[in-house]
PDB file of C-alpha atoms in Angstrom:
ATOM      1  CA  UNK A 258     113.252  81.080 131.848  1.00  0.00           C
ATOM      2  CA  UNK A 259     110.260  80.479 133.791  1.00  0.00           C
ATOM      3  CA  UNK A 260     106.863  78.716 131.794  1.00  0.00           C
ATOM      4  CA  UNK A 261     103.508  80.175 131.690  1.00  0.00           C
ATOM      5  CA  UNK A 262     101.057  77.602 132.900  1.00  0.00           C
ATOM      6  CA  UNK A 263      97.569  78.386 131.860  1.00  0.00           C
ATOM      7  CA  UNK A 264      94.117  76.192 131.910  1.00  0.00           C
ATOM      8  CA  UNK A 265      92.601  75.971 128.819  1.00  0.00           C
ATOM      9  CA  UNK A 266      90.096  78.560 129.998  1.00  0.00           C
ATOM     10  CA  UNK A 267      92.718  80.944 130.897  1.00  0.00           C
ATOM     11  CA  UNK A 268      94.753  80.598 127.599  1.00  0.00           C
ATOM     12  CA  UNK A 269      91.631  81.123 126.080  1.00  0.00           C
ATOM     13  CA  UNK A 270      90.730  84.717 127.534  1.00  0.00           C
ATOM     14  CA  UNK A 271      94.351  85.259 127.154  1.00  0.00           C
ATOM     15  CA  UNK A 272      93.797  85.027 123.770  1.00  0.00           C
ATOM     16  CA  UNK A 273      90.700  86.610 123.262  1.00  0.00           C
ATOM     17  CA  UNK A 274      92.230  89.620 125.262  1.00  0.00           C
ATOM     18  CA  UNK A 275      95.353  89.637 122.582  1.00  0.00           C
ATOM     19  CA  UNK A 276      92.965  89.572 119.782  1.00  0.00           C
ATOM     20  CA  UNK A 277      91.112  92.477 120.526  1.00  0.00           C
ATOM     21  CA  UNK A 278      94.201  94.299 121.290  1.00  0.00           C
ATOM     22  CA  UNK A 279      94.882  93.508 116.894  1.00  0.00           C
ATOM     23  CA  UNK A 280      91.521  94.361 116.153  1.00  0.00           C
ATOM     24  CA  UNK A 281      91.197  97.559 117.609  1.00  0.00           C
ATOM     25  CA  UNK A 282      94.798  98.526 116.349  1.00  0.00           C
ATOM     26  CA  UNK A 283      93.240 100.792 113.969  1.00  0.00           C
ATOM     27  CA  UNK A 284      91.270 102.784 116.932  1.00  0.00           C
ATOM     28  CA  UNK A 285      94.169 102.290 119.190  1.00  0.00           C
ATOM     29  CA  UNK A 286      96.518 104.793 116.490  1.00  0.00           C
ATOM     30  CA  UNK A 287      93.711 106.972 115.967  1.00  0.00           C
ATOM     31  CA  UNK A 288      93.005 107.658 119.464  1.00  0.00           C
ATOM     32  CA  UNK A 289      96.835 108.332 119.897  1.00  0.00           C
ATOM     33  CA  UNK A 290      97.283 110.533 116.505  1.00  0.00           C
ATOM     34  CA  UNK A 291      94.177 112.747 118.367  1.00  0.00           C
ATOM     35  CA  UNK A 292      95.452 112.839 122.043  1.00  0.00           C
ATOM     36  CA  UNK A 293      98.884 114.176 120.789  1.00  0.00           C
ATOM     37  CA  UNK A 294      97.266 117.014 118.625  1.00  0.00           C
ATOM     38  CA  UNK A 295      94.555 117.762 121.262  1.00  0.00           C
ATOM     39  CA  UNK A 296      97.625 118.110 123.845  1.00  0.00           C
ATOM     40  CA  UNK A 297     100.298 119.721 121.976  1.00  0.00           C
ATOM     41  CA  UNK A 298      99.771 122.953 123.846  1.00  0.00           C
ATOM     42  CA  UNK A 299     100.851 121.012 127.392  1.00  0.00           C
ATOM     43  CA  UNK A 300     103.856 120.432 128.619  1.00  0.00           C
ATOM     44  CA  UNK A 301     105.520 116.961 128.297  1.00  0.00           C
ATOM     45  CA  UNK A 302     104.543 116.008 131.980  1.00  0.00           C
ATOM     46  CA  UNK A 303     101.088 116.881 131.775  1.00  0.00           C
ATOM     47  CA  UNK A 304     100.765 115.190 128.476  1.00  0.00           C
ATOM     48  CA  UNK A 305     101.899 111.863 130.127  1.00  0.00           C
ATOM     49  CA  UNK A 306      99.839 112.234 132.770  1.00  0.00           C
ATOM     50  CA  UNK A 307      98.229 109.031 132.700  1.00  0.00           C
ATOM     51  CA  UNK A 308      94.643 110.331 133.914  1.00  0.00           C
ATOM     52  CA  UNK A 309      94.137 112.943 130.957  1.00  0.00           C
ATOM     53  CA  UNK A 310      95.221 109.611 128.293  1.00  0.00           C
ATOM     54  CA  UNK A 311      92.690 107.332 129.816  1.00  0.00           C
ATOM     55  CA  UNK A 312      90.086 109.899 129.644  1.00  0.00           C
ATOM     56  CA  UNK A 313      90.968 110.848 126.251  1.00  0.00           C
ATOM     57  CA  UNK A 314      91.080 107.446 124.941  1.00  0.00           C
ATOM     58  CA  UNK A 315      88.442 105.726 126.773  1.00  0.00           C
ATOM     59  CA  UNK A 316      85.303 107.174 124.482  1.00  0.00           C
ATOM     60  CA  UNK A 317      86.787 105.325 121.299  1.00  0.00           C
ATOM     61  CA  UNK A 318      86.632 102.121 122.882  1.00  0.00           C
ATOM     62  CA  UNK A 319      82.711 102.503 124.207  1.00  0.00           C
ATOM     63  CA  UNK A 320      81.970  99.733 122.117  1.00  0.00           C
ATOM     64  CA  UNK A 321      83.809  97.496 124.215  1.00  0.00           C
ATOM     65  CA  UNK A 322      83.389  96.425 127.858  1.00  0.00           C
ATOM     66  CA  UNK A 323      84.633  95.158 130.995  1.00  0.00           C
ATOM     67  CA  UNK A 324      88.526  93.704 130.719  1.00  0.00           C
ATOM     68  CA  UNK A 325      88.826  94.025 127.451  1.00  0.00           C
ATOM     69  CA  UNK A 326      87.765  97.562 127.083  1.00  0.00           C
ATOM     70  CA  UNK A 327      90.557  97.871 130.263  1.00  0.00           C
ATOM     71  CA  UNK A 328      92.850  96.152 128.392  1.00  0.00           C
ATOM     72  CA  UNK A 329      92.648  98.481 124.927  1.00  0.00           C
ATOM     73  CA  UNK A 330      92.507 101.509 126.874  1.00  0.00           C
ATOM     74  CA  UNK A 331      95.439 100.012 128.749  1.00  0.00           C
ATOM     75  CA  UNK A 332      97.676  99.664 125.305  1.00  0.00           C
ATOM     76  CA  UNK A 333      96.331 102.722 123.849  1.00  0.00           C
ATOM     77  CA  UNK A 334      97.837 104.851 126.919  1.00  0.00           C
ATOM     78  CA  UNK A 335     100.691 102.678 126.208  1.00  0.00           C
ATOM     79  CA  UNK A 336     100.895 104.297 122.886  1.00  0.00           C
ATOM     80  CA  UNK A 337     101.000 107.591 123.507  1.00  0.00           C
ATOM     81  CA  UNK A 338     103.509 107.159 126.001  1.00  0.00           C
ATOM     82  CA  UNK A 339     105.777 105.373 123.792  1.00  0.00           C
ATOM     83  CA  UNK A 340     105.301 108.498 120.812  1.00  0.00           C
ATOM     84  CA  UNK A 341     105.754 111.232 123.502  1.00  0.00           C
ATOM     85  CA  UNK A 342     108.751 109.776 124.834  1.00  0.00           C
ATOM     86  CA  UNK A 343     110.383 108.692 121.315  1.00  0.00           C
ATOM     87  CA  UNK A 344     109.680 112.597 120.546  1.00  0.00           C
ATOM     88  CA  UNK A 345     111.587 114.135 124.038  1.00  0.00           C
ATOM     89  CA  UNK A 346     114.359 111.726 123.354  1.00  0.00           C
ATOM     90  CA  UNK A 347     114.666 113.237 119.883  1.00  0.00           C
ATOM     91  CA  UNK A 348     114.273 116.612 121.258  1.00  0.00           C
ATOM     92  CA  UNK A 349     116.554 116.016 123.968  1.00  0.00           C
ATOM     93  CA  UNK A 350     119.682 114.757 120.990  1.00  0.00           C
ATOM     94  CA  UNK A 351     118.678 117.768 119.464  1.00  0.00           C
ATOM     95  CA  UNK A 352     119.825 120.266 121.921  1.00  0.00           C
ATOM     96  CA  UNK A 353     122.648 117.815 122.865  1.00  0.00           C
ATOM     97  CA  UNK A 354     124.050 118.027 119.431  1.00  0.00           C
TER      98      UNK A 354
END
């Protein structure tokens, strides 16, 4: 296994970076729950487009900026990816079964 090394200042922002990942947790589902019934119409591949999620999500995050804003935005794509695919794997056993 190969160890991190960080300087104190890096941990730090490393840190800080996590933590506002937690604390926007709330906005992060929210923007998700709305991107998935703004885009139900769309196919699968054009709701993954990663494009259309950033500029979905991206407004409910204005209070933030630079890297960290990145950073949410980042996760929150992250989490509509992770529901779309969950639901075309169950759709997918579906019409295997």
């Amino acid at each position: 296994m190969i160890d991190i090394v960080r300087t104190p200042e890096q941990e730090a922002a490393h840190l800080h970076l996590i933590t506002a990942r937690f604390r926007e947790a709330h906005r992060i589902n929210e923007a998700a729950n709305q991107y998935l019934a703004a885009t139900v119409e769309l196919s699968f591949e054009e709701r993954r487009e990663l494009q259309r999620r950033k500029e979905f999500v991206t407004p409910f995050f204005a209070h933030l900026a630079g890297i960290e804003r990145a950073f949410v935005v980042f996760h929150a794509t992250l989490r509509i990816n992770d529901i779309l695919w969950a639901a075309e794997r169950e759709r997918l056993g579906a019409e295997d079964a």
